[in-house]
Coordinates of C-alpha atoms in Angstrom, one line a residue:
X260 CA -85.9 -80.4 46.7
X261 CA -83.4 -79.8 49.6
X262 CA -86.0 -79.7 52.4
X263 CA -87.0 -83.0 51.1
X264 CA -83.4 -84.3 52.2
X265 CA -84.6 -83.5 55.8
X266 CA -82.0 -86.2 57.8
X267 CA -82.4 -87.5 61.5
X268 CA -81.1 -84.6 63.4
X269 CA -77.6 -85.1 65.1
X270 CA -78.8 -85.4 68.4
X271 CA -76.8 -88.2 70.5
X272 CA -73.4 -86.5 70.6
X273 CA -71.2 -88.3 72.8
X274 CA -70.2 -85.7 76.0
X275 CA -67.2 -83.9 75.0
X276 CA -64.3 -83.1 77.6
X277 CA -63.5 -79.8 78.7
X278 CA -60.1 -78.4 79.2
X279 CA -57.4 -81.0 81.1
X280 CA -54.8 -79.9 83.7
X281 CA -52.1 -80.0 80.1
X282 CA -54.4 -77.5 78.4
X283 CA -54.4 -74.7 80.8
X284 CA -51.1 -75.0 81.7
X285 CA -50.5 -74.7 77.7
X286 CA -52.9 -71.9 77.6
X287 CA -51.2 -69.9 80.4
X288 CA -47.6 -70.3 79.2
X289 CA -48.9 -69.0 75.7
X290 CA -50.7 -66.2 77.3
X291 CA -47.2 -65.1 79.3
X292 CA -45.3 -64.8 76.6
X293 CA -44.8 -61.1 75.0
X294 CA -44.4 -61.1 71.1
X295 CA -41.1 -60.7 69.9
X296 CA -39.6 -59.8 66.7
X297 CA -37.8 -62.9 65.1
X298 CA -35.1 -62.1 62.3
X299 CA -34.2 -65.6 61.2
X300 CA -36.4 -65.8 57.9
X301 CA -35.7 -62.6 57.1
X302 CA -32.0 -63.8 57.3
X303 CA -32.5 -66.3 55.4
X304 CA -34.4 -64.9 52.7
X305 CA -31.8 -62.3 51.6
X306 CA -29.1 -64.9 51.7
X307 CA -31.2 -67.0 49.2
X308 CA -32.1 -64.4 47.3
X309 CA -28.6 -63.2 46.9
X310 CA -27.6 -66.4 45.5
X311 CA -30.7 -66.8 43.0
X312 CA -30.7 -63.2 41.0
X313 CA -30.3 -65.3 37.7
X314 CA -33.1 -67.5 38.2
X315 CA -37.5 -67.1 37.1
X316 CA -38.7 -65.4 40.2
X317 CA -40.9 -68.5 40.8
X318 CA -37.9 -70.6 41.4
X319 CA -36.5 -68.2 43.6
X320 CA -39.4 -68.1 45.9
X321 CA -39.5 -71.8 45.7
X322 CA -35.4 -71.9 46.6
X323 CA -36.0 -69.2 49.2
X324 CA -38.8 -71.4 51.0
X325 CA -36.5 -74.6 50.8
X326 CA -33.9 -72.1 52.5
X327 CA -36.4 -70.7 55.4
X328 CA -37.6 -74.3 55.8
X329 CA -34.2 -76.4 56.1
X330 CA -32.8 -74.2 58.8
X331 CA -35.2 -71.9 60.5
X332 CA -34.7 -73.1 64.4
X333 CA -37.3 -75.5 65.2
X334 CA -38.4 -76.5 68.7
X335 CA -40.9 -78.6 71.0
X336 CA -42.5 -77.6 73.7
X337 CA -43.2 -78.9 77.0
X338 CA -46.2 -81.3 76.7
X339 CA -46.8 -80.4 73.1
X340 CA -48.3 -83.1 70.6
X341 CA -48.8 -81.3 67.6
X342 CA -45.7 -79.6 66.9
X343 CA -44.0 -76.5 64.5
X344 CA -43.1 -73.2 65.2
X345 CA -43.2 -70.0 63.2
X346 CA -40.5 -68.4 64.7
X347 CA -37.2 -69.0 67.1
X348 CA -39.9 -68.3 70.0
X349 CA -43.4 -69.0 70.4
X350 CA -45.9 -66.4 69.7
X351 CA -42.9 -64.2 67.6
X352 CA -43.5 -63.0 64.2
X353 CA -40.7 -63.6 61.6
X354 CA -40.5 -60.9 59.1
X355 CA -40.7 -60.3 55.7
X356 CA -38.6 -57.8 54.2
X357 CA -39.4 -58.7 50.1
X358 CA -42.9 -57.3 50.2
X359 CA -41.7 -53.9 52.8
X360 CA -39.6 -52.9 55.1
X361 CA -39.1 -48.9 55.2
X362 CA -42.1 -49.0 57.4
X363 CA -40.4 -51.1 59.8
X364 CA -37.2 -49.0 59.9
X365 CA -39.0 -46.0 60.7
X366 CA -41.0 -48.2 63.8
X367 CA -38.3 -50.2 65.3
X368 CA -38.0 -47.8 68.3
X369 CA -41.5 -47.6 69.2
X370 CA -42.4 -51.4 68.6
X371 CA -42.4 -52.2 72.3
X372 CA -43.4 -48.8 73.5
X373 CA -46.7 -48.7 71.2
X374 CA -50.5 -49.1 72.4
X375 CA -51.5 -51.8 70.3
X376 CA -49.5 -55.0 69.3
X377 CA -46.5 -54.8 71.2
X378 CA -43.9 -56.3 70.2
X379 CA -40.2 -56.4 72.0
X380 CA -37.3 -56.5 69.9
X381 CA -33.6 -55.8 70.9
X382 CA -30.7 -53.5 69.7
X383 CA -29.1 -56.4 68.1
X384 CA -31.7 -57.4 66.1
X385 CA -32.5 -53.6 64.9
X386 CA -29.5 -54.2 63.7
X387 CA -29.7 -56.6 61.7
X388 CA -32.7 -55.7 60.4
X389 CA -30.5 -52.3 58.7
X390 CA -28.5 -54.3 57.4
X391 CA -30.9 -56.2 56.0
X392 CA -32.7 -53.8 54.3
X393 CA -29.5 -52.8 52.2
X394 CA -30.3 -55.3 49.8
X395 CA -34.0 -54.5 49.7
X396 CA -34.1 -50.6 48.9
X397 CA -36.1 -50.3 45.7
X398 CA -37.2 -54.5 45.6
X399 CA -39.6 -55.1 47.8
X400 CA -43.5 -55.0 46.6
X401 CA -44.5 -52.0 48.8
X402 CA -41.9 -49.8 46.3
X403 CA -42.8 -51.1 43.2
X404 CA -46.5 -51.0 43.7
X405 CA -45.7 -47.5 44.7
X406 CA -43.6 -46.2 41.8
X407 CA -46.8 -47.0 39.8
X408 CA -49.3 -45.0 41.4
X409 CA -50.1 -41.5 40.2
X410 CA -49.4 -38.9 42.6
X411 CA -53.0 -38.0 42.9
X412 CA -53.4 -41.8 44.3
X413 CA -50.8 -41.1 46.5
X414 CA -52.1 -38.0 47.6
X415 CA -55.3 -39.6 48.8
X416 CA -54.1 -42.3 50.4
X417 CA -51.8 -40.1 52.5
X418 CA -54.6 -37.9 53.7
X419 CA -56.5 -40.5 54.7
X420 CA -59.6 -40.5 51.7
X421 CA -58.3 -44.4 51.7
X422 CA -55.6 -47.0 52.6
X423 CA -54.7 -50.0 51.0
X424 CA -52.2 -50.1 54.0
X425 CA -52.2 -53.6 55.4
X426 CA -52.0 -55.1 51.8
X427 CA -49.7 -52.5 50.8
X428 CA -47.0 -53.0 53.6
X429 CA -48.0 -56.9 53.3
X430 CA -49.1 -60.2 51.3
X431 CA -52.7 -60.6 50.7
X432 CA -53.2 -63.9 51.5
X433 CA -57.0 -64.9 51.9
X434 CA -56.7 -68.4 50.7
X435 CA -57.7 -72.1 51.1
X436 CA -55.9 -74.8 50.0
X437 CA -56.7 -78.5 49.6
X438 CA -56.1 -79.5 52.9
X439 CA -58.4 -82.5 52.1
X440 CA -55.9 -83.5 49.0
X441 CA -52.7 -83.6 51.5
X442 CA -54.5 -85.8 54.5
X443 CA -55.8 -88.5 51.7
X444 CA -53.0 -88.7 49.2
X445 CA -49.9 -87.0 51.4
X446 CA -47.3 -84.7 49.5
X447 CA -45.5 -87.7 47.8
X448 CA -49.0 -87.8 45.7
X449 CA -48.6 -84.0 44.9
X450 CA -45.0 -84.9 43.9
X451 CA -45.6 -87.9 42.1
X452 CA -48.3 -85.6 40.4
X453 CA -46.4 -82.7 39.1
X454 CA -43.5 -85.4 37.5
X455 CA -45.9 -86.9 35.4
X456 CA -47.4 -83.5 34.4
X457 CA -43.9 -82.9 33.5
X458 CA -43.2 -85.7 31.5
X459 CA -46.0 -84.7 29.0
X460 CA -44.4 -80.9 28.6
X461 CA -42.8 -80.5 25.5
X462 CA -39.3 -77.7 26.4
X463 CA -39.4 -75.8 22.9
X464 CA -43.5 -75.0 23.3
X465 CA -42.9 -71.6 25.2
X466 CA -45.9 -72.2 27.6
X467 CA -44.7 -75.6 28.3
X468 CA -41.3 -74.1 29.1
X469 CA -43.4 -71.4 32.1
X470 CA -45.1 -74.9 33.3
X471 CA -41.8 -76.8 34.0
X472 CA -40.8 -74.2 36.0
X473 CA -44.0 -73.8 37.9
X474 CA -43.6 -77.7 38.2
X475 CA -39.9 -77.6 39.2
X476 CA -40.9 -75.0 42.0
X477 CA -43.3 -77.8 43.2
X478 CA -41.3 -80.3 43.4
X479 CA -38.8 -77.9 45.5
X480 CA -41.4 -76.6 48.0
X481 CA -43.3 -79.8 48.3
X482 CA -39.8 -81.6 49.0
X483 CA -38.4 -79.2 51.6
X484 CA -41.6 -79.0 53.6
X485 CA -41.1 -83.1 53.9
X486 CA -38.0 -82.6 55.0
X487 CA -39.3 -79.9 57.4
X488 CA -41.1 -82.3 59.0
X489 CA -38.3 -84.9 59.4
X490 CA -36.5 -82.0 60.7
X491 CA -39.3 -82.5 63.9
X492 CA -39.2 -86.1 64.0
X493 CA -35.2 -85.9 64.6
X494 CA -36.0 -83.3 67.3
X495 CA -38.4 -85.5 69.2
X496 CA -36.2 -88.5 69.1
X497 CA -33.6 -86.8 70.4
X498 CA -35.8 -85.5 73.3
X499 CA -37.4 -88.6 73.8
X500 CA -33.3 -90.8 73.9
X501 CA -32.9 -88.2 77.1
X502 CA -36.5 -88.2 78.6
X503 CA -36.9 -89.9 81.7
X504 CA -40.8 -89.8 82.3
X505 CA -41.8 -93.0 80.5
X506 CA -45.3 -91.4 79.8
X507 CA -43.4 -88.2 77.9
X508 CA -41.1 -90.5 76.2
X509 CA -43.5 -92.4 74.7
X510 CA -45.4 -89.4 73.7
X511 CA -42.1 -87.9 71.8
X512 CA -41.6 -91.3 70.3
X513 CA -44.9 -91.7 68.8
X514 CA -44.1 -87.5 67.5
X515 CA -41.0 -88.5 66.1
X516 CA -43.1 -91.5 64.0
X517 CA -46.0 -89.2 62.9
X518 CA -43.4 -86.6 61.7
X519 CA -41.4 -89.4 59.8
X520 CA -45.0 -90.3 58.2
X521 CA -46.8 -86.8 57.7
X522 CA -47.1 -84.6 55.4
X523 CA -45.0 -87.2 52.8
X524 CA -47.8 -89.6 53.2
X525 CA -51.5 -89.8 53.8
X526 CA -52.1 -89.7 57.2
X527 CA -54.9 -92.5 58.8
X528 CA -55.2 -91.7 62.1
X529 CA -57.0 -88.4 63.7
X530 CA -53.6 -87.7 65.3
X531 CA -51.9 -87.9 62.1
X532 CA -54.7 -85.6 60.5
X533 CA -53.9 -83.0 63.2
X534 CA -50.5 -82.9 62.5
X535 CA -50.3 -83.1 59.2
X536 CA -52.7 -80.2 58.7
X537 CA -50.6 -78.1 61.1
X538 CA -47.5 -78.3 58.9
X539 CA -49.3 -77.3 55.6
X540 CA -50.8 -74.3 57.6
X541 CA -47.6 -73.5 59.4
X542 CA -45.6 -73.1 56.0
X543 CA -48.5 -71.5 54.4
X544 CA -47.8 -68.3 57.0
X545 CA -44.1 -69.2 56.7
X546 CA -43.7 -68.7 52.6
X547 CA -46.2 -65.4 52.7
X548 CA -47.0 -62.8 54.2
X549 CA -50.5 -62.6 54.0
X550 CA -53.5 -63.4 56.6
X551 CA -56.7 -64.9 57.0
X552 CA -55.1 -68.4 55.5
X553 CA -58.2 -70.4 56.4
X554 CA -59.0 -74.0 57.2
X555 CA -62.6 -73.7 56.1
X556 CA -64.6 -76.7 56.4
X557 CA -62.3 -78.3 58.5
X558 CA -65.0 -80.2 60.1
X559 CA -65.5 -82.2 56.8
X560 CA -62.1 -83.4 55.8
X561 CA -61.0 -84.2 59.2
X562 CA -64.5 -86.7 60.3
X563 CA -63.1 -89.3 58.4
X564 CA -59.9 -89.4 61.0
X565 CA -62.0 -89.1 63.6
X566 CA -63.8 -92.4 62.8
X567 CA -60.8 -93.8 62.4
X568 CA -59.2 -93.7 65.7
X569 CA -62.6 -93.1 67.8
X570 CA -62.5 -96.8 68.6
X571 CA -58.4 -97.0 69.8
X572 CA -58.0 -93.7 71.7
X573 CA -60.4 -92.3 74.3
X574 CA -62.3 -89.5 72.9
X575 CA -61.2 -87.0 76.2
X576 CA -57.5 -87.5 74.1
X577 CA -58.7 -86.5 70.7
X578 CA -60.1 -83.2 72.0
X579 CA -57.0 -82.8 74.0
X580 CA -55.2 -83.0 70.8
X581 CA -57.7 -80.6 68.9
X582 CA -57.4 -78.1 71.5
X583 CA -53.5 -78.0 71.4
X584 CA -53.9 -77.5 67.6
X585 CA -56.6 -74.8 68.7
X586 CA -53.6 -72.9 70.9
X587 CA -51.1 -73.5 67.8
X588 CA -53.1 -71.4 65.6
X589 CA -52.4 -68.6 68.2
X590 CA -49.2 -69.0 67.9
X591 CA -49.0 -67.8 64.2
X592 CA -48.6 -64.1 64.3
X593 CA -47.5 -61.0 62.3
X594 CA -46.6 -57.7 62.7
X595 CA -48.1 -54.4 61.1
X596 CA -47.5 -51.0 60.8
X597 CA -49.0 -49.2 63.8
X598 CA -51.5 -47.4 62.1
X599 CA -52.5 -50.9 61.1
X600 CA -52.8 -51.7 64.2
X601 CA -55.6 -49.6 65.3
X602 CA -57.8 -51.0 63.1
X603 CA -56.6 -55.2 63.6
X604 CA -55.5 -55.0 67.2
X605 CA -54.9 -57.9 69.4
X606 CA -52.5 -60.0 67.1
X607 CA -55.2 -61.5 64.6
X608 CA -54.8 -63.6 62.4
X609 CA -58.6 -64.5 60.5
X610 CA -58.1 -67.8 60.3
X611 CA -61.8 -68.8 59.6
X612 CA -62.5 -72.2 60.7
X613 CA -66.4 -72.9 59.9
X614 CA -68.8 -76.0 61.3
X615 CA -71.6 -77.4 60.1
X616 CA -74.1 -76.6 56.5
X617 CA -74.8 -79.2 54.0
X618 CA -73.1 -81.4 52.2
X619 CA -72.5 -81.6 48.4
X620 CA -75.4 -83.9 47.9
X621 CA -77.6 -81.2 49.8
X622 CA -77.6 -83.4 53.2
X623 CA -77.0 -81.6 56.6
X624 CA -73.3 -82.1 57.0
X625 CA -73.0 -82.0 61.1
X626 CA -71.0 -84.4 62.6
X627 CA -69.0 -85.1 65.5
X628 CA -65.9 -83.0 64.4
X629 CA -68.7 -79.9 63.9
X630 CA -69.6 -80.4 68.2
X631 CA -65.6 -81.3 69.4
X632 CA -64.3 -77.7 67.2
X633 CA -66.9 -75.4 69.2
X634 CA -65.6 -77.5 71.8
X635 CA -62.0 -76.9 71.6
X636 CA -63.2 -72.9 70.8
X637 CA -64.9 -72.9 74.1
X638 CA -62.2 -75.3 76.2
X639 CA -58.9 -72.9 75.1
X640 CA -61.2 -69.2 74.6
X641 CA -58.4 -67.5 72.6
X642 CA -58.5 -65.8 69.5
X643 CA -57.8 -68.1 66.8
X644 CA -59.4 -69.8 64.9
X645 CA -61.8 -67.5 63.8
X646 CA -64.7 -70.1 64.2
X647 CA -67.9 -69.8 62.2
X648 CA -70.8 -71.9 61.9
X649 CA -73.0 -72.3 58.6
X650 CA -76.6 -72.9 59.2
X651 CA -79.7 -73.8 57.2
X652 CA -83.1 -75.1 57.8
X653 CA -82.0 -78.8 59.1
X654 CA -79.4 -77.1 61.0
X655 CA -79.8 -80.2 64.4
X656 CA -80.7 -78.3 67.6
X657 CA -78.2 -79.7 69.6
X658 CA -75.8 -77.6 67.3
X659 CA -77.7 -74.5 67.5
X660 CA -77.3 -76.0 71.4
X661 CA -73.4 -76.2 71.0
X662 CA -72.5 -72.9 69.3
X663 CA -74.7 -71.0 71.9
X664 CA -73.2 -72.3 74.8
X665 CA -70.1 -70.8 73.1
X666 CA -71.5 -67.4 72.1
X667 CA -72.3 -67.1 75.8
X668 CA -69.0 -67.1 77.0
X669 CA -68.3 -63.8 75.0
X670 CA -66.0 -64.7 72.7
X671 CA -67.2 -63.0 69.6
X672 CA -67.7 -66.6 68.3
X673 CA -68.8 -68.4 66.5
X674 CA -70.2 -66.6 63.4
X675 CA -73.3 -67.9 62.2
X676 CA -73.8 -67.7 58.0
X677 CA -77.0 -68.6 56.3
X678 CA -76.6 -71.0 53.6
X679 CA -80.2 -70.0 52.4
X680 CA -78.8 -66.7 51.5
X681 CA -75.0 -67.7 50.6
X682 CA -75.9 -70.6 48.7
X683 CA -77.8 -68.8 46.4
X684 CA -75.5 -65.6 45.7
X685 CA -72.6 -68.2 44.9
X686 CA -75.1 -69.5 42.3
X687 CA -75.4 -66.3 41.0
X688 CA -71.3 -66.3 40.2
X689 CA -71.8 -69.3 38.2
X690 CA -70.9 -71.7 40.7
X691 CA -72.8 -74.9 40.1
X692 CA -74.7 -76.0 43.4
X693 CA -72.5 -78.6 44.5
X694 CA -69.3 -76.8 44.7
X695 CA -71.8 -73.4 46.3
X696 CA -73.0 -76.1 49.0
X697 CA -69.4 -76.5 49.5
X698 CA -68.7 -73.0 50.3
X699 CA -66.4 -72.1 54.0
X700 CA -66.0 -68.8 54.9
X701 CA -62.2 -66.9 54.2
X702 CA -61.2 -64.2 56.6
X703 CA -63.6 -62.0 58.2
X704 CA -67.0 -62.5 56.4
X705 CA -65.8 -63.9 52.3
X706 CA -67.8 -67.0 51.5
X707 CA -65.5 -68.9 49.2
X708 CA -65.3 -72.3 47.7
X709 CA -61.7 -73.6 48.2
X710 CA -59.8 -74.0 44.9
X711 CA -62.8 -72.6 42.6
X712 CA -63.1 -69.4 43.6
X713 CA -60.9 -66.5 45.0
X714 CA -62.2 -63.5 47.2
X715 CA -60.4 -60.5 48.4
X716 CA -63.3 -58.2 49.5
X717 CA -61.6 -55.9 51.9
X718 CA -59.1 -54.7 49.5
X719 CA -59.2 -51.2 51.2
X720 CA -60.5 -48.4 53.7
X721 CA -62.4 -46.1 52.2
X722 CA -63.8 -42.8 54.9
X723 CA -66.8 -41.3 53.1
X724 CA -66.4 -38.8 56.1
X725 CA -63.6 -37.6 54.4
X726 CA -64.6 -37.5 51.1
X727 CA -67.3 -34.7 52.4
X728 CA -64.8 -32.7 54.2
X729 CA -62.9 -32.4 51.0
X730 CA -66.5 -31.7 49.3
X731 CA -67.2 -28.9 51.6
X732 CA -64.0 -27.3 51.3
X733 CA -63.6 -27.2 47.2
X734 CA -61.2 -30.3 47.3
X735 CA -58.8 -29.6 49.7
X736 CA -58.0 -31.1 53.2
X737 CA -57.6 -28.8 56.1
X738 CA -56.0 -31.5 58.1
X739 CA -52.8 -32.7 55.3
X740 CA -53.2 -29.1 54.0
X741 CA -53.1 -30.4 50.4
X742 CA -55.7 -30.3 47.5
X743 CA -56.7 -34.0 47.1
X744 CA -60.1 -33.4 45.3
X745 CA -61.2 -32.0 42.6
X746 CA -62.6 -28.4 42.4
X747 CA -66.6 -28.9 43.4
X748 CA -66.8 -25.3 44.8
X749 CA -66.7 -23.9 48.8
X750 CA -69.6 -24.5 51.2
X751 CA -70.0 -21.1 51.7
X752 CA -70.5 -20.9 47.8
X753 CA -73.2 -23.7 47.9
X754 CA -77.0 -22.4 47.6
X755 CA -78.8 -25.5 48.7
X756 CA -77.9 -28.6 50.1
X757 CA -78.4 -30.5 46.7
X758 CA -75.7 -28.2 46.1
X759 CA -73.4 -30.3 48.6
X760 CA -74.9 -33.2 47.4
X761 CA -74.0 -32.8 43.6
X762 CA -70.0 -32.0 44.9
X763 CA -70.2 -35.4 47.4
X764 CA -71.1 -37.5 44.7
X765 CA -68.6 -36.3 42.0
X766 CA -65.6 -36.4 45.0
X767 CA -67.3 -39.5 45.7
X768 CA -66.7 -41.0 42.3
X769 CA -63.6 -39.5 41.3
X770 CA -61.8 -40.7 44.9
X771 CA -63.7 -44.2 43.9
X772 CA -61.4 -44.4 40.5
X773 CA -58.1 -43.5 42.4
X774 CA -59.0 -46.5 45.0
X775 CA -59.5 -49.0 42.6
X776 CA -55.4 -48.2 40.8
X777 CA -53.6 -49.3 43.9
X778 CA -55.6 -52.1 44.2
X779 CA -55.4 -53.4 40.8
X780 CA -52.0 -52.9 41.2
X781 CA -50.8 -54.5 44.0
X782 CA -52.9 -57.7 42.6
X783 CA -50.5 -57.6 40.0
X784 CA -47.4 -56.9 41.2
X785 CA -48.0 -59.3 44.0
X786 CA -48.7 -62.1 41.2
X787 CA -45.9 -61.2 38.5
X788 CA -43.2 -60.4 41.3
X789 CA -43.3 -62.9 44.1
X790 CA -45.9 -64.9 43.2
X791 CA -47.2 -64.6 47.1
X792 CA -48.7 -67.8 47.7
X793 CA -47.5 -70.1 44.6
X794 CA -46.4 -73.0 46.6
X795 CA -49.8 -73.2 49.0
X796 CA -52.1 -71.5 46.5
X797 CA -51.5 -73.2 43.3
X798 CA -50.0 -76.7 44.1
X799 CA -52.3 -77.3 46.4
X800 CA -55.5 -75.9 44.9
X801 CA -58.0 -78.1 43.7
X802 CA -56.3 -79.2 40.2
X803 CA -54.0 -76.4 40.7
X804 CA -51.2 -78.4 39.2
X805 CA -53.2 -79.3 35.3
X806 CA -53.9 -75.3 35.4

């Protein structure tokens, strides 16, 4: 029935501008800069969490992002249009001492002096980072998650059979909210939302009771990242009062009016879109700790924006504005343990932006917004987003065109995903077709549907090289010089290779069971301790807030 839907293809696509003069000088000052270490939500997280012991841990996290959000330093750049900043300086990563920080403790001396993922950091703020972690000896995620694994879990993690490192040090992230929701009803309609759904809790029904306070923690969040953004409107009005290029002034001005308007209401314009969608992604990294937060089908939600303003600004300004949100997702960043680091090097971040597919109703979905995101991809050529392109069999050949001319500048990007093979395996999770046509893709390679499903499919690093040095040497590791298998026998015991075989495969499954406790555990102590991603992934999931 689909190929039946077979639409004109997309092939008169007005000529899209590469980078301007502001863009590369944007680009270079963002390439200059060396990472830093940033303390300030760290700061502020222990103070808020000193003051909130007595509270549901939901309503601390929501108090401890209305804390981080109210006075984190915020900033605009020179030239900068879409505005909001992680950290006290670009390209820093804040850190996030209530899911680890022994790990950090032990690396704050070699941070700028390692191979990958530098970052500098000075004596001050090691400082403050022990005195920090005071308060956080024996509450952070990392030690809890700990404390419940078996010591033959341990064991096998420590020689290197497998790591659940970079979720075990971190937040796990690998989400997409309703970015669609905020752009056409603003926050004020996710407010205005979770009152009523409060109004019809009654306090003495125990469940009820765990809903007001998932509801009150929405209202907190959702409030405080409005008044984030007013926050960026005062800054660019008080730049713009002392701005003496009438050109830059009026830029700031207009800033300081979509800041005043966005997130708290629905935006109507494609720069309001932009903007809007920055600040919801921006306190997404801000509140956890996770990666691969991805925009998805951003292509989709933003088109309608993109009609609206095509005939009142100059289409060489709306992909000037795309590719300065294209540099701002670069400027999210994290840091990780160095061995973590050998495997993710180069600051990333997996925020998987994808182009193109079908539509619900089974129609090819390219539009305009599909050509002008491979276009901002190829105009900045950094790292984020993670840009990925479904296609299928009415895929238009200008956009196999498009995303060639940017594979060929050897990027990496974009990835290209099949919706003749994806569509079907999300039918065979029980996904009905429309919400499988739907489907973006979420960190490296997860095809997800935003709000109905939830993928976390690299969990761990598992090294089947490893399980057969243990299998050849009766369980033990020569390298840690500790038994971490079981007994399967020697080698030099084995009479034939099935032999070898028959100890592989029960090492093989008994390392297998041990993987999957830490993983089951940090699912749940990241969901019933911090809640790592409540604001983002719940209130703003698709009917997250009836659920």
């Amino acid at each position: 029935m689909e190929a039946q839907l077979r639409e004109t293809p997309v092939s008169d696509v007005p000529a899209l501008a590469g980078p301007t003069p502001r863009i590369e000088a944007m680009k270079e000052r963002f390439l200059a800069i060396t990472p830093e270490i940033c303390v300030e939500r760290a700061q502020l997280i222990t103070e808020s969490y000193k003051a909130t012991e007595e509270l549901p841990t939901i309503l601390r996290r929501a108090k401890a992002l209305e804390t981080i959000l109210e006075n984190i330093s915020i900033f605009i750049q020179e030239d900068e249009l879409i505005v909001g900043n992680q950290a006290s300086k670009t390209r820093s990563s804040p850190i996030f001492p209530e899911f680890s920080i022994k790990w950090l403790l032990n690396e704050l001396d070699s941070l700028e002096k390692r191979s990958g993922d530098v970052f500098l950091i000075s004596d001050e703020k090691k400082q403050v980072i022990r005195e920090l972690a005071t308060y956080w000896d024996g509450r952070t995620t990392n030690e809890l998650a700990a404390s419940m694994m078996t010591p033959e879990a341990k064991r096998a993690q420590k020689g290197g059979v497998f790591t659940v490192g970079n979720y075990f040090f971190n937040g796990v992230g690998h989400i997409s909210v309703d970015y669609a929701r905020v752009l056409r009803e603003g926050l004020n309609g996710v407010i205005a939302h979770a009152q009523a759904e409060m109004e019809k809790l009654n306090v003495a029904d125990p469940d009820d009771l765990k809903k007001k306070q998932f509801l009150e923690a929405v209202l907190i969040a959702n409030k405080a990242v409005i008044r984030f953004a007013q926050r960026y409107a005062q800054e660019a009005e008080r730049l713009a009062s002392a701005e003496t290029n009438p050109e830059r002034k009026a830029e700031l001005q207009e800033v300081a009016r979509i800041c005043r308007k966005v997130p708290a209401q629905a935006a109507e314009t494609f720069w309001e879109a932009l903007q809007s969608f920055w600040f919801i992604q921006l306190v997404i990294q801000l509140e956890s700790n996770g990666h691969s937060i991805s925009p998805m089908r951003f292509d989709q939600y933003m088109y309608p924006y993109y009609l609206a303003s095509r005939d009142k600004m100059p289409m060489e300004q709306m992909q000037e504005l795309l590719d300065m949100l294209w540099i701002k997702f670069n400027e999210i960043n994290k840091v990780r343990d160095e061995d973590s680091t050998k495997a993710f090097g180069g600051y990333p971040m997996f925020q998987n932006l994808i182009v193109g597919g079908l539509k619900r109703d089974g129609h090819d979905a390219t539009n305009t917004m599909s050509f002008m995101a491979l276009q901002a991809t190829a105009n900045t050529r950094l790292y984020q987003p993670s840009i990925s392109i479904r296609i299928h069999d009415r895929t238009p050949d200008s956009l196999y065109i498009k995303a060639l001319e940017v594979s060929r500048l050897g990027l990496g990007m974009p990835a290209y995903y099949s919706d003749r093979i994806t569509i079907p395996m999300l039918l065979s999770r029980g996904l009905t077709r429309e919400d499988a046509r739907d489907y973006g893709i979420i960190g490296c390679v997860e095809p997800q549907v935003g709000g109905k499903t939830e993928g976390w499919h690299d969990a761990a690093f598992f090294s089947m090289a490893k399980v057969l040095e243990v299998a050849l040497h009766d369980g033990y590791c020569l390298e840690c010089e500790d038994q971490l298998g079981l007994h399967t026998g020697d080698m030099t015991e084995f009479k034939s290779f099935d032999d070898l075989m028959d100890a592989y495969r029960t090492q093989m499954e008994y390392f297998v069971e041990l993987l999957i406790q830490p993983i089951e555990i940090l699912v749940r102590v990241g969901a019933e301790r911090f809640l790592e991603g409540r604001w983002a992934g719940l209130a703003l999931q698709t009917d997250g807030l009836e659920e």
